[in-house]
Short mmCIF file of C-alpha atoms and ligand atoms in Angstrom, two decimals:
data_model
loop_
_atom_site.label_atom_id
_atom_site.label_comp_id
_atom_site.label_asym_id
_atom_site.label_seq_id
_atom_site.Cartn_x
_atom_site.Cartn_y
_atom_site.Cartn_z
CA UNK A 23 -4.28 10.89 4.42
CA UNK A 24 -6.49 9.16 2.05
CA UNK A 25 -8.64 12.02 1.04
CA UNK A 26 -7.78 16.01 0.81
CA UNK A 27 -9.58 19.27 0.34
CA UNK A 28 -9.19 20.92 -2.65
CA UNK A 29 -8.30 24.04 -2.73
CA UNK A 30 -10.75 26.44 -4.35
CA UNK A 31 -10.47 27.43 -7.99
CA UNK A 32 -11.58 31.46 -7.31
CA UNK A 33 -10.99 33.72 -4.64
CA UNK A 34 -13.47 33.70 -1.95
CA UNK A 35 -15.25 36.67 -2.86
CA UNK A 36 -15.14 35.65 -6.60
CA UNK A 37 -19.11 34.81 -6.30
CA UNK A 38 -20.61 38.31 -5.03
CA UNK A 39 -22.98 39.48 -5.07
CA UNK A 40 -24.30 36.10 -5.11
CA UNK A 41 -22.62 33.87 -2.60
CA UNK A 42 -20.64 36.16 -0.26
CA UNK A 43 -16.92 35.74 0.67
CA UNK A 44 -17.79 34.98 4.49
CA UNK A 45 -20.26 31.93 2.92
CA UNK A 46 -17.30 30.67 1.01
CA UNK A 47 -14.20 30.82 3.25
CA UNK A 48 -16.46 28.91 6.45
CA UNK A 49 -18.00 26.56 3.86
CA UNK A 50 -15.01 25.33 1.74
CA UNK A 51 -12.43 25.73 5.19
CA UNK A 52 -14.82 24.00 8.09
CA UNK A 53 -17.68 22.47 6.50
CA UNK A 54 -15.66 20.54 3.83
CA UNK A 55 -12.71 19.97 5.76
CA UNK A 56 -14.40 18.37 8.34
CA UNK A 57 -15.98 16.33 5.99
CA UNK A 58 -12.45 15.39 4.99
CA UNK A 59 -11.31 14.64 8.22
CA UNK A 60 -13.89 12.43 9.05
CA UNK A 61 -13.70 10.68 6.12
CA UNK A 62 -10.31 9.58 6.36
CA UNK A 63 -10.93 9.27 10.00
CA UNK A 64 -13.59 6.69 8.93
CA UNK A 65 -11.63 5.19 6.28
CA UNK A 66 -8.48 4.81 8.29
CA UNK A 67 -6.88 1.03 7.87
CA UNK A 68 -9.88 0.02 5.91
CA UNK A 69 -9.53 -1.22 2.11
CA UNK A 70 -11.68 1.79 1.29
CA UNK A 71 -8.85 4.17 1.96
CA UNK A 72 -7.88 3.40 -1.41
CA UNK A 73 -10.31 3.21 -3.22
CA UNK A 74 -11.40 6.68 -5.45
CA UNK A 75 -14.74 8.62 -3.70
CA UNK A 76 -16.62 8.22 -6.90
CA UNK A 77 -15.74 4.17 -6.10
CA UNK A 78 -16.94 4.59 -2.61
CA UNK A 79 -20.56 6.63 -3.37
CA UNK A 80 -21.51 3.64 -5.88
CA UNK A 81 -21.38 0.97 -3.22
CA UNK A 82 -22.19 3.31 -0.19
CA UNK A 83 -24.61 0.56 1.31
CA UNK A 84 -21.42 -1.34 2.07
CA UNK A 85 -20.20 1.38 4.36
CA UNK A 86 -21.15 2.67 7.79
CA UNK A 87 -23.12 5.88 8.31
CA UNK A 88 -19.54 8.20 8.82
CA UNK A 89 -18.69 7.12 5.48
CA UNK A 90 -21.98 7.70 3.45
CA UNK A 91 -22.51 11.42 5.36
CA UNK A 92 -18.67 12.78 4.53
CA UNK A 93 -17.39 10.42 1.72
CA UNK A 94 -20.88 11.61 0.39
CA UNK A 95 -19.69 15.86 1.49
CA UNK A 96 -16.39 15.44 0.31
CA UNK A 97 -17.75 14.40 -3.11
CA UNK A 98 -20.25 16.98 -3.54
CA UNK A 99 -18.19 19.58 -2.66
CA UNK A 100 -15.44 18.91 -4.87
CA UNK A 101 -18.19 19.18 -7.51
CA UNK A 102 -19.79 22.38 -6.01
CA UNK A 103 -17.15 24.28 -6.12
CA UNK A 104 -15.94 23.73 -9.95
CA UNK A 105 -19.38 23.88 -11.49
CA UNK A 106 -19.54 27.93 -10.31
CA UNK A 107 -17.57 30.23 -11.13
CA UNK A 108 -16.66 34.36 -11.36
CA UNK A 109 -16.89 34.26 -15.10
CA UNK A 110 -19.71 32.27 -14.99
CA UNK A 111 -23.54 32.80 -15.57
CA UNK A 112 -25.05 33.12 -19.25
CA UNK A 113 -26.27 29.82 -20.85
CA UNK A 114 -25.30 26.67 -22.40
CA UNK A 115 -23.96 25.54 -25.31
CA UNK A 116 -24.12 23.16 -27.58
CA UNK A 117 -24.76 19.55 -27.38
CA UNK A 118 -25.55 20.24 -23.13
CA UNK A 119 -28.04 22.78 -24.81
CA UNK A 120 -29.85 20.47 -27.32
CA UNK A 121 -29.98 17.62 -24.03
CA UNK A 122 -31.61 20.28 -21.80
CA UNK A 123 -34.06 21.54 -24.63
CA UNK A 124 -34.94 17.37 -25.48
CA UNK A 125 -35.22 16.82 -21.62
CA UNK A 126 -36.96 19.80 -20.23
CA UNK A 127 -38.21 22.05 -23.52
CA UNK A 128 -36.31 25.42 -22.72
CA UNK A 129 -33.09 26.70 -20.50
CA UNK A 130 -36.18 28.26 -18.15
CA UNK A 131 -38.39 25.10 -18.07
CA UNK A 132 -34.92 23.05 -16.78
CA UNK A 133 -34.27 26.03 -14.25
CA UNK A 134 -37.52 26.07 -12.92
CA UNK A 135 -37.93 22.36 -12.63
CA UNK A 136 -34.36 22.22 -11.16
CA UNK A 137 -35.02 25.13 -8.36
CA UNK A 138 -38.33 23.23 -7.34
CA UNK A 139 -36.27 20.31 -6.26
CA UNK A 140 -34.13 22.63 -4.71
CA UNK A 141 -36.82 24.52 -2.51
CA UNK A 142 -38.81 21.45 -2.29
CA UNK A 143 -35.68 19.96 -0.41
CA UNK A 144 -36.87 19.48 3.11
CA UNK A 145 -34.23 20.22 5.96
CA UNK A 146 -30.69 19.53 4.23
CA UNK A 147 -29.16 18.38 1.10
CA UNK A 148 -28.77 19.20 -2.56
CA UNK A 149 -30.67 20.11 -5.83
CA UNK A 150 -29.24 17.69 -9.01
CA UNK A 151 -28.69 17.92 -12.90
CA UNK A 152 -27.91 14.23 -13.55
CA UNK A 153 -27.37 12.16 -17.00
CA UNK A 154 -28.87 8.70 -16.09
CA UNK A 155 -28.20 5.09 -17.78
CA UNK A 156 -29.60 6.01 -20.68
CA UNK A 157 -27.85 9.43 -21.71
CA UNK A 158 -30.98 11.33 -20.83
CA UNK A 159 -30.46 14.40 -18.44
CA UNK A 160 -33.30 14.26 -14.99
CA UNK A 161 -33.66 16.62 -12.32
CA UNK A 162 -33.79 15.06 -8.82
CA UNK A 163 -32.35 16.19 -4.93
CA UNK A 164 -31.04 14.19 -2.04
CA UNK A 165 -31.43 14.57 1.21
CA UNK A 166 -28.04 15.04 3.61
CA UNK A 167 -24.66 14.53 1.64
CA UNK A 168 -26.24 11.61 -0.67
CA UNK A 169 -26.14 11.94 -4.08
CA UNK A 170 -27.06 10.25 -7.33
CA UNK A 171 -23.87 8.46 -7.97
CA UNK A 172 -25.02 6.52 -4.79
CA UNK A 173 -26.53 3.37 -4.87
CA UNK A 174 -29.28 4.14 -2.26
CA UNK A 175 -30.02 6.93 -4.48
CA UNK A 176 -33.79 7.03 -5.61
CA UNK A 177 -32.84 8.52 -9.39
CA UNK A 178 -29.14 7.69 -10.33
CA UNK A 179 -26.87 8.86 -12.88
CA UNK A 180 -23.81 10.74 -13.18
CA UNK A 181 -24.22 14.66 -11.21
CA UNK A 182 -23.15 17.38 -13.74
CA UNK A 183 -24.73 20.24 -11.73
CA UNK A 184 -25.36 19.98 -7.92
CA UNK A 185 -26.88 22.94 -5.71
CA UNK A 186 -26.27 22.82 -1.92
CA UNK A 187 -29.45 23.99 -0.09
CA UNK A 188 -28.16 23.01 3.66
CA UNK A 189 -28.19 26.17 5.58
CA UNK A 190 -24.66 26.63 5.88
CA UNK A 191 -24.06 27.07 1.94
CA UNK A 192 -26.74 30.41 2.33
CA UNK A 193 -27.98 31.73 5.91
CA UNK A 194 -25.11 34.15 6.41
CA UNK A 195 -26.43 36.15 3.35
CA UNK A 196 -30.22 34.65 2.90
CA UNK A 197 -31.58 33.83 5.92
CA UNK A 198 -34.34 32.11 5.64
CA UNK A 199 -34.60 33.09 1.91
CA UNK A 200 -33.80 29.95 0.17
CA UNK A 201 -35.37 30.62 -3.10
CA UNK A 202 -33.71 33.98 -3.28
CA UNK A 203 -30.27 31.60 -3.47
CA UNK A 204 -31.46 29.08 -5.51
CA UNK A 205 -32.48 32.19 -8.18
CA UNK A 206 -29.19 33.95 -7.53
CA UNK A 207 -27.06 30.35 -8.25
CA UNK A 208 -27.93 30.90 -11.99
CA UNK A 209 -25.54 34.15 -11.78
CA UNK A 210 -22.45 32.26 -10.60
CA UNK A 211 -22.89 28.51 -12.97
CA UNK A 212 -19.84 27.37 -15.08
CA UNK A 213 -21.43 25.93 -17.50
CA UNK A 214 -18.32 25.21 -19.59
CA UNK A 215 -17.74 22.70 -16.79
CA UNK A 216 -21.13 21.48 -16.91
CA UNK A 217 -20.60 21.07 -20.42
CA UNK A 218 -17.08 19.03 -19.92
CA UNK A 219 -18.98 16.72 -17.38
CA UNK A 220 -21.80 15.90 -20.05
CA UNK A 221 -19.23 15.34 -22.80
CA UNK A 222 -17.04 12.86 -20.67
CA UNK A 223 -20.26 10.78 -19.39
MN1 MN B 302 -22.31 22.47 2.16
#
């Protein structure tokens, strides 16, 4: 198979109170394996199938609807899942710091900008940090699995923090309470990895 899940770096329960362990186990074991599967179901025989994910969002016009919706939820899972974390939470640090203070004034301006996009989200898809062209940082979302590394994407750049805001990634423990998820996501960021994903972009 072309593409696999990874497995998770943490325990399932590794996130509570925050994201609970029944969230995690259905949402990394069915929602992003089946993303998976039908991704290399899609892929199958085609020159794609060899080509790297990141390769395959940056010219997802070229590619049928199966491949943008789970080449796009393989890829920002895989992301999801490193940039949180159990010893996570706290701030950032250096030169990710001084980029979010140029770009958005303070840590709290940049969280309240990002969990705007994030609420503001209609139906499905995901909240972004990006670095664009130009090494600035931007806040945008997506709708479905897209994301900015696509080329349909309204604002592109490289994703160094992504929130999930489909139902499926909260409802279990939220309900309907969206922005009580998007607050309680600040608990459980890595921003070390953040950090690494500035640094190497
Ligand atoms: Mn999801």
């Amino acid at each position: 198979m072309a593409f696999t899940l990874p497995a998770l770096p943490y325990a399932f329960n590794a996130l509570e109170p925050h994201i609970d362990a029944r969230t995690m186990e259905i949402h990394h074991g069915k929602h992003h394996n089946a993303y998976v599967t039908n991704l290399n179901n899609a892929v199958a025989g085609k020159p794609e199938e060899h080509l790297s994910i990141e390769e395959i969002c940056q010219h997802i016009s070229k590619y049928p609807a199966a491949v943008r919706n789970n080449g796009g939820g393989h890829y920002n899972h895989s992301l999801f899942w490193t940039i949180m974390g159990p010893q996570a939470g706290g701030a950032p640090a250096g030169a990710l710091a001084d980029a979010i203070n140029a770009a958005f004034g303070t840590l709290d301006e940049f969280k309240t900008k990002f969990n705007a996009a994030a609420t503001g989200r209609f139906g499905s898809g995901w909240a972004w940090l990006v670095k664009t062209a130009d090494g600035k940082l931007a806040v945008t979302s997506t709708p479905n699995q897209d994301n900015p590394l696509m080329d349909v994407a309204e604002v592109k750049g490289a994703p160094l923090l992504g929130l999930d805001v489909w139902e499926h990634a909260y409802y279990l423990h939220y309900q309907n309470r969206r922005p009580d998820y998007c607050a309680a996501f600040w608990n459980v960021v890595n921003w070390n990895e953040v950090a690494k994903r500035f640094a190497a972009r």
